[in-house]
Amino acid sequence: MKVVQRYKLRLERKRFLIRAWRKARDLLLVADRTDQIRPNDVLCFVTLRNERIRLPYFLRYYRDRGVSHFIFVDNDSTDGTREYLAGQGDCSVWTTPASYKRSRFGMDWLNALLREYGHGHWCVVVDPDEFLVYPFCDTRPIPALTDWLESSSIKSFGAMLLDMYPKGPITTQPYSEGQNPFDIACWFDSGNYMIKRNWDFGNLWIQGGPRARLFFPDNPERAPALNKIPLVKWDKNYAFASSTHMLLPRGLNLVFDEWGGEKASGVLMHAKFLDTFTTKAREELQRKQHYANSHEYKAYAAGLQEDPNLWCKWSERFINWRQLEILGLMSKGNWA
Amino acid sequence: MSVGFVMLCHTALHRAAQVARHWAERDCPVVIHVDKRVSNEAYSGLKSDLSDLPNVKFCGRHKCEWGTWSLVAASQTASEMMLAEFPNVRHVFLSSGSCLPLRPVEELKAYLAARPRTDFIESVTTEDVEWTVDGLHAERFQLRFPFSWKRHRRLFDGYVELQRKVGFKRTMPDDLVPHLGSQWWCLTRQTLSAILQDPSRKAYDRFFKLVWIPDESYYQTLVRKYSTHIESRSLTLSKFDFQGKPHVFYDDHLHLLRRSDCFVARKIWHKADRLYETFLTDQDRGTVMAEPAPGKIDRVFSKALERRTRGRAGMYMHSRFPNPDWENGKTSAPYSVFQGFNDLFENFEPWLARRLGTRVHGNLFDPVRVRFSGDADVYAGCLSSAAAIRDYDPEHFLTSLIWNTRGERQVFQFSPRDEQRIGAFLASDGNAQISVVTGAWAVPLFNSNQDFHTIRKTAALLQKQEIDFVSILRRVQTRAEVKIWSLAEFVEEPMENLQSILDAIGGPSSGARITEAPRMVDLSGFGQFLQNLKNQGMNPHVTGDFPVNQPGMQPRSGGSRPYLVR
């Protein structure tokens, strides 16, 4: 890679960090329990808006897997999200009425908080509808994984976003608080993913799944990206460049093996397509706060009104991580 | 008293204390070496934890760093203490703070008592070793390694390179023969004391101080000088991955570990509560004198290594995206491509499906939509039949299809009318079996009801596409199994040619003769059609030579019945 390019990326990273610092001034503290964070804790960082109903299960899922502390940015929720989180003993909460879009979809806020509290910790950065599945997640907690990554000198862990959906119209089975969303949305597309390499940032760019299949059959290039790097041993000089799809410095994006082998990787199970989705999509269309002028949501609104069924006869029913491994959606790598 | 344990500890001291207590309470003396980099509070905490045990001692501390002499120094200091303080110890067992005994101590004692003169230490000559990191085998002993590999990698590498260039070579003192092996050993008092009390130990130590990873070679080399009976294996189950770092055991390895019959395992994750709880509780299992059998664990880890270094062929994903030609197989299974056959034969796909007993796709790369078998809108793995999605990334479309249908051979049609980008990929894939009848594209044109001007233009385009594809197939780099006939050649012996393709596909029906024949399209007048094209200035030469009056093409059984091949 040319020196000029490298320097450009460096400047870009600095720009993200400055931006993060600037946007951090929008954040208002609600509950600060960060003094509880101990040196080897795994932390979880989330931006959210009106996700109250999902939170009990979300928190339980990550607590059970060994996350010690949660850091939330609440984007002006009106459904009690903020109050609920402030009442949790292991959550620190900030809130802001500022624009989600103008904080690069929450990444500026998170970059700022990561820099402040994430330094030296393994950090899980996810949305409230994303659930990390990694090799042996049924028997080993996340700290087992991060200890192993650390001893292997690996700093970031990739996971593909896997869209889960129910069988039949998504409004048929309403989601109730505390419920495992994958009791309802337990189906997924197992093998229709398209992968390209992004040479600028060194990451892979993956598209496909039910969203490409149903909402973008004529312009698949606009289908949402599914490559994610949700688990990183954070350093205060790192910055997420675009959602959690890619990071700077670019070496962190090399979560794949180029020479034929498989690195260890996981899957981010995406519980987006529940009955809560239709209202969310409508709201987002009005707020126009989402990526690429909410193009994605426009496509959904069009697609969902006609036929809200994402299921097809080739859909695969989720069993466990071993199934995902056999299907080639994740890998144990050399973790045994 | 027959066996004493030397423990080298640097992290998770509470676990080390647990294991030391387990051994000490079962009448095995323990000498603990704690890394000097461990804080004094932690060290004194450990000491007071174990202060009620008279047979646990702490030796002088060294600052330990992986790959350096300090680890040997630590084991020397601790071993000396063990030999001096516990005169009844017959075997000294070197272990670490993350080791865990898998079998009751009594079994180990009995095992060692039955082999009182045996030294258990893996000791292999440098030529026979293939597990070293960085490919340094013999050079570990021939060069000097004063720089830390972990902290000063550049200096380390630079100095190695410099010595190689200069041709510097050290010689072994006293004609010792260099041996390597696992650093976890169990030596008899006789052998160990001979090594530690050797009159030339100073010279040896001086030499090994600059050897790379001396804890894997110091005892392993010197033991050859004194031991009367070496069992070249370690009693400690310890597996290494391709980076040379030890595999870690977790709770879910419980059954694997239990069945291994190894005495001690390393390394155990410090939060594997269930393992510690299970193996540090006395198990009542009668007297078992089984030999350690780590075979099953070996297989688990060698699979992991294989997965990490070679991966699954034909699978592309978030953590496996090989550079071109590093795929170890571009697709996961063999498949067949037919070009021209469904132009030449009526209902070729259903016939072939019946014949092969498998599903046969139409033209997967049709510009309008993907022609999956049964004209499905979605296929295995939820692949969409939308042409735009396929054309966005045709290579992954195909590799996904082959991967999604593992265990079922994929067969599809291809044609110059299709999207051609996939051609180069097909040619470069060793799993592809490609059969082409060139010029068959002219048959549908011949039977079409279009203006001759349009036909002429289409024919020129299709011929160009086909020539491009065929020339790709004929390159030396082509890995696919390719068979090409011109249309004229093929129709001379159509059944024999089809038979040869099907035989190459293999499977349950291979060898069987074709009984039901596909119907070939009526070709009477085709020669004249080609001549008309030529007369219009377009030479369809890929079809081969069809005589204008084509005597060979007259139906054998007379009448206007289409040609039926038997």
PDB file of N, CA and C in Angstrom, chain A residues 139-140 144 147-148 151-152 158-159 189-192 194-197 206-207 212-213 217 220 228 256-263 265 314 325-328 330 332-336, chain B residues 241-243 245 247 250 252-253 269-270 301 304 307-312 315-323 326 378-383 386 388-389 392-393 396 400 403-404 406:
ATOM      1  N   THR A 139     -21.259 -23.418  25.380  1.00  0.00           N
ATOM      2  CA  THR A 139     -20.513 -23.949  26.531  1.00  0.00           C
ATOM      3  C   THR A 139     -19.434 -23.004  27.042  1.00  0.00           C
ATOM      4  N   ARG A 140     -19.056 -22.011  26.253  1.00  0.00           N
ATOM      5  CA  ARG A 140     -17.981 -21.117  26.685  1.00  0.00           C
ATOM      6  C   ARG A 140     -18.451 -19.674  26.617  1.00  0.00           C
ATOM      7  N   ALA A 144     -13.918 -16.477  27.392  1.00  0.00           N
ATOM      8  CA  ALA A 144     -13.093 -17.588  26.916  1.00  0.00           C
ATOM      9  C   ALA A 144     -12.601 -17.291  25.514  1.00  0.00           C
ATOM     10  N   ASP A 147     -10.037 -14.341  25.659  1.00  0.00           N
ATOM     11  CA  ASP A 147      -8.736 -14.807  26.162  1.00  0.00           C
ATOM     12  C   ASP A 147      -7.976 -15.534  25.063  1.00  0.00           C
ATOM     13  N   TRP A 148      -8.732 -16.349  24.334  1.00  0.00           N
ATOM     14  CA  TRP A 148      -8.075 -17.111  23.268  1.00  0.00           C
ATOM     15  C   TRP A 148      -7.599 -16.177  22.145  1.00  0.00           C
ATOM     16  N   SER A 151      -4.506 -14.428  23.287  1.00  0.00           N
ATOM     17  CA  SER A 151      -3.283 -15.243  23.276  1.00  0.00           C
ATOM     18  C   SER A 151      -2.850 -15.549  21.851  1.00  0.00           C
ATOM     19  N   SER A 152      -3.767 -15.428  20.896  1.00  0.00           N
ATOM     20  CA  SER A 152      -3.392 -15.626  19.498  1.00  0.00           C
ATOM     21  C   SER A 152      -2.995 -14.320  18.828  1.00  0.00           C
ATOM     22  N   GLY A 158     -14.671 -11.128  13.548  1.00  0.00           N
ATOM     23  CA  GLY A 158     -15.723 -10.826  12.587  1.00  0.00           C
ATOM     24  C   GLY A 158     -16.939 -11.715  12.763  1.00  0.00           C
ATOM     25  N   ALA A 159     -18.080 -11.186  12.377  1.00  0.00           N
ATOM     26  CA  ALA A 159     -19.307 -11.972  12.421  1.00  0.00           C
ATOM     27  C   ALA A 159     -20.219 -11.465  11.317  1.00  0.00           C
ATOM     28  N   ASP A 189     -31.641 -17.539   5.598  1.00  0.00           N
ATOM     29  CA  ASP A 189     -31.115 -17.948   4.284  1.00  0.00           C
ATOM     30  C   ASP A 189     -29.714 -18.496   4.497  1.00  0.00           C
ATOM     31  N   SER A 190     -29.472 -19.706   4.020  1.00  0.00           N
ATOM     32  CA  SER A 190     -28.190 -20.320   4.379  1.00  0.00           C
ATOM     33  C   SER A 190     -27.087 -20.104   3.357  1.00  0.00           C
ATOM     34  N   GLY A 191     -27.421 -19.819   2.117  1.00  0.00           N
ATOM     35  CA  GLY A 191     -26.299 -19.792   1.167  1.00  0.00           C
ATOM     36  C   GLY A 191     -26.503 -18.914  -0.040  1.00  0.00           C
ATOM     37  N   ASN A 192     -26.904 -17.672   0.167  1.00  0.00           N
ATOM     38  CA  ASN A 192     -27.063 -16.795  -1.000  1.00  0.00           C
ATOM     39  C   ASN A 192     -26.333 -15.470  -0.767  1.00  0.00           C
ATOM     40  N   MET A 194     -23.158 -12.742  -1.239  1.00  0.00           N
ATOM     41  CA  MET A 194     -22.204 -12.277  -2.246  1.00  0.00           C
ATOM     42  C   MET A 194     -21.104 -11.509  -1.533  1.00  0.00           C
ATOM     43  N   ILE A 195     -19.889 -11.827  -1.897  1.00  0.00           N
ATOM     44  CA  ILE A 195     -18.753 -11.259  -1.175  1.00  0.00           C
ATOM     45  C   ILE A 195     -17.840 -10.518  -2.132  1.00  0.00           C
ATOM     46  N   LYS A 196     -17.478  -9.320  -1.738  1.00  0.00           N
ATOM     47  CA  LYS A 196     -16.479  -8.579  -2.501  1.00  0.00           C
ATOM     48  C   LYS A 196     -15.434  -8.070  -1.517  1.00  0.00           C
ATOM     49  N   ARG A 197     -14.295  -7.719  -2.067  1.00  0.00           N
ATOM     50  CA  ARG A 197     -13.258  -7.196  -1.195  1.00  0.00           C
ATOM     51  C   ARG A 197     -13.167  -5.694  -1.373  1.00  0.00           C
ATOM     52  N   ILE A 206     -20.061  -7.921   2.268  1.00  0.00           N
ATOM     53  CA  ILE A 206     -20.978  -9.035   2.034  1.00  0.00           C
ATOM     54  C   ILE A 206     -22.396  -8.511   1.911  1.00  0.00           C
ATOM     55  N   GLN A 207     -23.097  -9.004   0.904  1.00  0.00           N
ATOM     56  CA  GLN A 207     -24.504  -8.664   0.735  1.00  0.00           C
ATOM     57  C   GLN A 207     -25.258  -9.947   0.445  1.00  0.00           C
ATOM     58  N   ALA A 212     -31.705  -8.958   0.262  1.00  0.00           N
ATOM     59  CA  ALA A 212     -31.339  -8.826  -1.144  1.00  0.00           C
ATOM     60  C   ALA A 212     -32.321  -9.616  -2.008  1.00  0.00           C
ATOM     61  N   ARG A 213     -32.697 -10.782  -1.526  1.00  0.00           N
ATOM     62  CA  ARG A 213     -33.564 -11.676  -2.305  1.00  0.00           C
ATOM     63  C   ARG A 213     -34.923 -11.038  -2.560  1.00  0.00           C
ATOM     64  N   PRO A 217     -34.139  -7.320  -5.697  1.00  0.00           N
ATOM     65  CA  PRO A 217     -33.827  -8.283  -6.766  1.00  0.00           C
ATOM     66  C   PRO A 217     -33.318  -7.595  -8.032  1.00  0.00           C
ATOM     67  N   PRO A 220     -29.218  -5.319  -6.704  1.00  0.00           N
ATOM     68  CA  PRO A 220     -28.580  -5.939  -5.533  1.00  0.00           C
ATOM     69  C   PRO A 220     -27.433  -5.116  -4.967  1.00  0.00           C
ATOM     70  N   LYS A 228     -19.682  -7.600   9.516  1.00  0.00           N
ATOM     71  CA  LYS A 228     -19.611  -6.833  10.767  1.00  0.00           C
ATOM     72  C   LYS A 228     -18.392  -7.264  11.563  1.00  0.00           C
ATOM     73  N   PHE A 256     -10.463 -12.136   7.943  1.00  0.00           N
ATOM     74  CA  PHE A 256     -10.596 -13.323   7.103  1.00  0.00           C
ATOM     75  C   PHE A 256      -9.210 -13.778   6.670  1.00  0.00           C
ATOM     76  N   ASP A 257      -9.108 -15.048   6.305  1.00  0.00           N
ATOM     77  CA  ASP A 257      -7.833 -15.572   5.850  1.00  0.00           C
ATOM     78  C   ASP A 257      -7.773 -15.484   4.332  1.00  0.00           C
ATOM     79  N   GLU A 258      -6.630 -15.027   3.824  1.00  0.00           N
ATOM     80  CA  GLU A 258      -6.487 -14.844   2.378  1.00  0.00           C
ATOM     81  C   GLU A 258      -5.830 -16.022   1.702  1.00  0.00           C
ATOM     82  N   TRP A 259      -5.331 -16.973   2.476  1.00  0.00           N
ATOM     83  CA  TRP A 259      -4.509 -18.022   1.883  1.00  0.00           C
ATOM     84  C   TRP A 259      -5.171 -19.388   1.965  1.00  0.00           C
ATOM     85  N   GLY A 260      -6.478 -19.378   1.982  1.00  0.00           N
ATOM     86  CA  GLY A 260      -7.212 -20.640   1.891  1.00  0.00           C
ATOM     87  C   GLY A 260      -7.727 -21.144   3.220  1.00  0.00           C
ATOM     88  N   GLY A 261      -7.113 -20.719   4.321  1.00  0.00           N
ATOM     89  CA  GLY A 261      -7.560 -21.209   5.628  1.00  0.00           C
ATOM     90  C   GLY A 261      -8.809 -20.492   6.112  1.00  0.00           C
ATOM     91  N   GLU A 262      -9.303 -20.928   7.259  1.00  0.00           N
ATOM     92  CA  GLU A 262     -10.451 -20.281   7.880  1.00  0.00           C
ATOM     93  C   GLU A 262     -10.025 -19.684   9.205  1.00  0.00           C
ATOM     94  N   LYS A 263     -10.343 -18.419   9.403  1.00  0.00           N
ATOM     95  CA  LYS A 263     -10.155 -17.856  10.727  1.00  0.00           C
ATOM     96  C   LYS A 263     -11.416 -18.097  11.536  1.00  0.00           C
ATOM     97  N   SER A 265     -14.666 -17.215  13.347  1.00  0.00           N
ATOM     98  CA  SER A 265     -15.610 -16.122  13.161  1.00  0.00           C
ATOM     99  C   SER A 265     -16.962 -16.530  13.717  1.00  0.00           C
ATOM    100  N   TRP A 314     -36.811 -23.112   0.933  1.00  0.00           N
ATOM    101  CA  TRP A 314     -35.398 -23.435   1.155  1.00  0.00           C
ATOM    102  C   TRP A 314     -34.850 -22.788   2.420  1.00  0.00           C
ATOM    103  N   GLU A 325     -21.998 -23.443  11.558  1.00  0.00           N
ATOM    104  CA  GLU A 325     -20.623 -23.768  11.169  1.00  0.00           C
ATOM    105  C   GLU A 325     -20.623 -24.734   9.992  1.00  0.00           C
ATOM    106  N   ILE A 326     -21.458 -25.746  10.064  1.00  0.00           N
ATOM    107  CA  ILE A 326     -21.522 -26.733   8.985  1.00  0.00           C
ATOM    108  C   ILE A 326     -21.983 -26.067   7.694  1.00  0.00           C
ATOM    109  N   LEU A 327     -22.913 -25.124   7.815  1.00  0.00           N
ATOM    110  CA  LEU A 327     -23.418 -24.445   6.623  1.00  0.00           C
ATOM    111  C   LEU A 327     -22.401 -23.467   6.045  1.00  0.00           C
ATOM    112  N   GLY A 328     -21.326 -23.224   6.759  1.00  0.00           N
ATOM    113  CA  GLY A 328     -20.305 -22.331   6.233  1.00  0.00           C
ATOM    114  C   GLY A 328     -20.605 -20.862   6.476  1.00  0.00           C
ATOM    115  N   MET A 330     -20.100 -19.531   9.595  1.00  0.00           N
ATOM    116  CA  MET A 330     -19.114 -19.120  10.591  1.00  0.00           C
ATOM    117  C   MET A 330     -18.078 -20.243  10.674  1.00  0.00           C
ATOM    118  N   LYS A 332     -14.960 -22.268  13.310  1.00  0.00           N
ATOM    119  CA  LYS A 332     -14.211 -22.398  14.550  1.00  0.00           C
ATOM    120  C   LYS A 332     -12.761 -21.975  14.357  1.00  0.00           C
ATOM    121  N   GLY A 333     -12.330 -21.900  13.074  1.00  0.00           N
ATOM    122  CA  GLY A 333     -10.921 -21.622  12.833  1.00  0.00           C
ATOM    123  C   GLY A 333     -10.085 -22.671  13.535  1.00  0.00           C
ATOM    124  N   ASN A 334      -9.039 -22.241  14.211  1.00  0.00           N
ATOM    125  CA  ASN A 334      -8.237 -23.230  14.936  1.00  0.00           C
ATOM    126  C   ASN A 334      -8.545 -23.221  16.426  1.00  0.00           C
ATOM    127  N   TRP A 335      -9.703 -22.688  16.758  1.00  0.00           N
ATOM    128  CA  TRP A 335     -10.137 -22.799  18.154  1.00  0.00           C
ATOM    129  C   TRP A 335     -10.847 -24.135  18.294  1.00  0.00           C
ATOM    130  N   ALA A 336     -10.363 -24.964  19.184  1.00  0.00           N
ATOM    131  CA  ALA A 336     -10.976 -26.283  19.293  1.00  0.00           C
ATOM    132  C   ALA A 336     -11.379 -26.546  20.738  1.00  0.00           C
TER     133      ALA A 336
ATOM    134  N   ASP B 241      -0.850 -25.266  18.483  1.00  0.00           N
ATOM    135  CA  ASP B 241      -1.455 -24.921  17.201  1.00  0.00           C
ATOM    136  C   ASP B 241      -0.374 -24.441  16.246  1.00  0.00           C
ATOM    137  N   PHE B 242      -0.803 -23.965  15.093  1.00  0.00           N
ATOM    138  CA  PHE B 242       0.186 -23.675  14.058  1.00  0.00           C
ATOM    139  C   PHE B 242       1.059 -22.463  14.372  1.00  0.00           C
ATOM    140  N   GLN B 243       0.641 -21.672  15.348  1.00  0.00           N
ATOM    141  CA  GLN B 243       1.504 -20.560  15.756  1.00  0.00           C
ATOM    142  C   GLN B 243       2.431 -20.983  16.879  1.00  0.00           C
ATOM    143  N   LYS B 245       1.455 -21.977  19.836  1.00  0.00           N
ATOM    144  CA  LYS B 245       0.956 -21.691  21.175  1.00  0.00           C
ATOM    145  C   LYS B 245       0.039 -22.833  21.604  1.00  0.00           C
ATOM    146  N   HIS B 247      -2.856 -25.242  22.805  1.00  0.00           N
ATOM    147  CA  HIS B 247      -4.315 -25.278  22.802  1.00  0.00           C
ATOM    148  C   HIS B 247      -4.815 -25.241  24.233  1.00  0.00           C
ATOM    149  N   TYR B 250     -11.335 -26.438  27.741  1.00  0.00           N
ATOM    150  CA  TYR B 250     -12.487 -25.811  28.390  1.00  0.00           C
ATOM    151  C   TYR B 250     -13.401 -26.891  28.949  1.00  0.00           C
ATOM    152  N   ASP B 252     -16.150 -27.962  28.008  1.00  0.00           N
ATOM    153  CA  ASP B 252     -16.754 -28.921  27.080  1.00  0.00           C
ATOM    154  C   ASP B 252     -15.767 -30.002  26.616  1.00  0.00           C
ATOM    155  N   HIS B 253     -14.518 -29.908  27.045  1.00  0.00           N
ATOM    156  CA  HIS B 253     -13.556 -30.973  26.726  1.00  0.00           C
ATOM    157  C   HIS B 253     -13.552 -32.080  27.764  1.00  0.00           C
ATOM    158  N   TRP B 269      -8.112 -23.571  30.704  1.00  0.00           N
ATOM    159  CA  TRP B 269      -8.576 -22.186  30.860  1.00  0.00           C
ATOM    160  C   TRP B 269      -8.882 -21.941  32.335  1.00  0.00           C
ATOM    161  N   HIS B 270      -8.446 -20.798  32.846  1.00  0.00           N
ATOM    162  CA  HIS B 270      -8.511 -20.616  34.294  1.00  0.00           C
ATOM    163  C   HIS B 270      -9.932 -20.499  34.825  1.00  0.00           C
ATOM    164  N   PHE B 301      -7.564 -31.673  17.431  1.00  0.00           N
ATOM    165  CA  PHE B 301      -6.687 -30.529  17.195  1.00  0.00           C
ATOM    166  C   PHE B 301      -6.059 -30.536  15.815  1.00  0.00           C
ATOM    167  N   ALA B 304      -8.539 -29.010  13.651  1.00  0.00           N
ATOM    168  CA  ALA B 304      -8.549 -27.559  13.823  1.00  0.00           C
ATOM    169  C   ALA B 304      -7.424 -26.927  13.013  1.00  0.00           C
ATOM    170  N   ARG B 307      -8.306 -26.977   9.370  1.00  0.00           N
ATOM    171  CA  ARG B 307      -9.324 -25.979   9.078  1.00  0.00           C
ATOM    172  C   ARG B 307      -8.695 -24.593   9.001  1.00  0.00           C
ATOM    173  N   ARG B 308      -7.761 -24.342   9.899  1.00  0.00           N
ATOM    174  CA  ARG B 308      -7.165 -23.015   9.936  1.00  0.00           C
ATOM    175  C   ARG B 308      -6.225 -22.775   8.764  1.00  0.00           C
ATOM    176  N   THR B 309      -5.557 -23.828   8.292  1.00  0.00           N
ATOM    177  CA  THR B 309      -4.554 -23.615   7.255  1.00  0.00           C
ATOM    178  C   THR B 309      -5.070 -23.889   5.840  1.00  0.00           C
ATOM    179  N   ARG B 310      -5.964 -24.875   5.704  1.00  0.00           N
ATOM    180  CA  ARG B 310      -6.473 -25.172   4.364  1.00  0.00           C
ATOM    181  C   ARG B 310      -7.943 -24.817   4.181  1.00  0.00           C
ATOM    182  N   GLY B 311      -8.712 -24.961   5.222  1.00  0.00           N
ATOM    183  CA  GLY B 311     -10.115 -24.581   5.140  1.00  0.00           C
ATOM    184  C   GLY B 311     -10.932 -25.528   4.277  1.00  0.00           C
ATOM    185  N   ARG B 312     -12.216 -25.217   4.192  1.00  0.00           N
ATOM    186  CA  ARG B 312     -13.115 -26.060   3.418  1.00  0.00           C
ATOM    187  C   ARG B 312     -13.161 -25.553   1.986  1.00  0.00           C
ATOM    188  N   MET B 315     -15.839 -23.003  -0.116  1.00  0.00           N
ATOM    189  CA  MET B 315     -16.647 -22.228   0.808  1.00  0.00           C
ATOM    190  C   MET B 315     -16.041 -20.834   0.959  1.00  0.00           C
ATOM    191  N   TYR B 316     -16.862 -19.825   0.725  1.00  0.00           N
ATOM    192  CA  TYR B 316     -16.386 -18.449   0.848  1.00  0.00           C
ATOM    193  C   TYR B 316     -17.246 -17.786   1.912  1.00  0.00           C
ATOM    194  N   MET B 317     -16.656 -17.137   2.834  1.00  0.00           N
ATOM    195  CA  MET B 317     -17.430 -16.561   3.922  1.00  0.00           C
ATOM    196  C   MET B 317     -16.667 -15.435   4.587  1.00  0.00           C
ATOM    197  N   HIS B 318     -17.234 -15.003   5.693  1.00  0.00           N
ATOM    198  CA  HIS B 318     -16.717 -13.863   6.428  1.00  0.00           C
ATOM    199  C   HIS B 318     -15.276 -14.043   6.891  1.00  0.00           C
ATOM    200  N   SER B 319     -14.869 -15.273   7.136  1.00  0.00           N
ATOM    201  CA  SER B 319     -13.505 -15.461   7.638  1.00  0.00           C
ATOM    202  C   SER B 319     -12.683 -16.349   6.725  1.00  0.00           C
ATOM    203  N   ARG B 320     -13.183 -16.581   5.523  1.00  0.00           N
ATOM    204  CA  ARG B 320     -12.380 -17.310   4.534  1.00  0.00           C
ATOM    205  C   ARG B 320     -12.658 -16.695   3.176  1.00  0.00           C
ATOM    206  N   PHE B 321     -11.709 -15.941   2.672  1.00  0.00           N
ATOM    207  CA  PHE B 321     -11.859 -15.337   1.360  1.00  0.00           C
ATOM    208  C   PHE B 321     -10.500 -15.381   0.677  1.00  0.00           C
ATOM    209  N   PRO B 322     -10.188 -16.526   0.075  1.00  0.00           N
ATOM    210  CA  PRO B 322      -8.834 -16.727  -0.448  1.00  0.00           C
ATOM    211  C   PRO B 322      -8.524 -15.819  -1.630  1.00  0.00           C
ATOM    212  N   ASN B 323      -7.276 -15.439  -1.698  1.00  0.00           N
ATOM    213  CA  ASN B 323      -6.804 -14.748  -2.888  1.00  0.00           C
ATOM    214  C   ASN B 323      -6.916 -15.688  -4.080  1.00  0.00           C
ATOM    215  N   TRP B 326      -5.607 -19.468  -4.414  1.00  0.00           N
ATOM    216  CA  TRP B 326      -5.279 -19.999  -3.084  1.00  0.00           C
ATOM    217  C   TRP B 326      -6.484 -20.701  -2.478  1.00  0.00           C
ATOM    218  N   VAL B 378     -36.716 -19.810  -6.301  1.00  0.00           N
ATOM    219  CA  VAL B 378     -35.653 -19.824  -5.293  1.00  0.00           C
ATOM    220  C   VAL B 378     -35.098 -21.243  -5.274  1.00  0.00           C
ATOM    221  N   TYR B 379     -33.795 -21.356  -5.027  1.00  0.00           N
ATOM    222  CA  TYR B 379     -33.228 -22.695  -5.018  1.00  0.00           C
ATOM    223  C   TYR B 379     -32.396 -22.892  -3.747  1.00  0.00           C
ATOM    224  N   ALA B 380     -31.760 -24.037  -3.669  1.00  0.00           N
ATOM    225  CA  ALA B 380     -31.027 -24.428  -2.467  1.00  0.00           C
ATOM    226  C   ALA B 380     -30.245 -23.277  -1.852  1.00  0.00           C
ATOM    227  N   GLY B 381     -30.362 -23.125  -0.546  1.00  0.00           N
ATOM    228  CA  GLY B 381     -29.668 -22.039   0.143  1.00  0.00           C
ATOM    229  C   GLY B 381     -30.369 -20.712  -0.067  1.00  0.00           C
ATOM    230  N   CYS B 382     -31.592 -20.731  -0.620  1.00  0.00           N
ATOM    231  CA  CYS B 382     -32.367 -19.532  -0.915  1.00  0.00           C
ATOM    232  C   CYS B 382     -31.728 -18.679  -2.010  1.00  0.00           C
ATOM    233  N   LEU B 383     -31.060 -19.322  -2.955  1.00  0.00           N
ATOM    234  CA  LEU B 383     -30.525 -18.566  -4.078  1.00  0.00           C
ATOM    235  C   LEU B 383     -31.681 -18.034  -4.917  1.00  0.00           C
ATOM    236  N   ALA B 386     -33.336 -14.223  -9.628  1.00  0.00           N
ATOM    237  CA  ALA B 386     -33.238 -12.912 -10.261  1.00  0.00           C
ATOM    238  C   ALA B 386     -31.897 -12.770 -10.986  1.00  0.00           C
ATOM    239  N   ALA B 388     -30.403 -10.138 -12.025  1.00  0.00           N
ATOM    240  CA  ALA B 388     -29.561  -9.035 -11.560  1.00  0.00           C
ATOM    241  C   ALA B 388     -28.712  -9.464 -10.367  1.00  0.00           C
ATOM    242  N   ILE B 389     -29.317 -10.225  -9.467  1.00  0.00           N
ATOM    243  CA  ILE B 389     -28.562 -10.682  -8.293  1.00  0.00           C
ATOM    244  C   ILE B 389     -27.450 -11.619  -8.728  1.00  0.00           C
ATOM    245  N   TYR B 392     -24.640  -9.798 -10.457  1.00  0.00           N
ATOM    246  CA  TYR B 392     -23.877  -8.926  -9.560  1.00  0.00           C
ATOM    247  C   TYR B 392     -22.612  -9.648  -9.107  1.00  0.00           C
ATOM    248  N   ASP B 393     -22.688 -10.943  -8.974  1.00  0.00           N
ATOM    249  CA  ASP B 393     -21.540 -11.707  -8.515  1.00  0.00           C
ATOM    250  C   ASP B 393     -21.670 -13.162  -8.985  1.00  0.00           C
ATOM    251  N   HIS B 396     -19.716 -16.103  -7.200  1.00  0.00           N
ATOM    252  CA  HIS B 396     -20.238 -16.561  -5.918  1.00  0.00           C
ATOM    253  C   HIS B 396     -21.603 -17.197  -6.028  1.00  0.00           C
ATOM    254  N   SER B 400     -21.773 -20.776  -4.470  1.00  0.00           N
ATOM    255  CA  SER B 400     -22.810 -20.979  -3.461  1.00  0.00           C
ATOM    256  C   SER B 400     -23.704 -22.148  -3.851  1.00  0.00           C
ATOM    257  N   TRP B 403     -21.886 -25.304  -3.271  1.00  0.00           N
ATOM    258  CA  TRP B 403     -21.724 -25.531  -1.832  1.00  0.00           C
ATOM    259  C   TRP B 403     -23.064 -25.929  -1.191  1.00  0.00           C
ATOM    260  N   ASN B 404     -24.136 -25.216  -1.570  1.00  0.00           N
ATOM    261  CA  ASN B 404     -25.436 -25.472  -0.956  1.00  0.00           C
ATOM    262  C   ASN B 404     -25.978 -26.860  -1.266  1.00  0.00           C
ATOM    263  N   ARG B 406     -24.159 -29.686  -1.622  1.00  0.00           N
ATOM    264  CA  ARG B 406     -23.140 -30.714  -1.389  1.00  0.00           C
ATOM    265  C   ARG B 406     -23.798 -32.091  -1.308  1.00  0.00           C
TER     266      ARG B 406
END
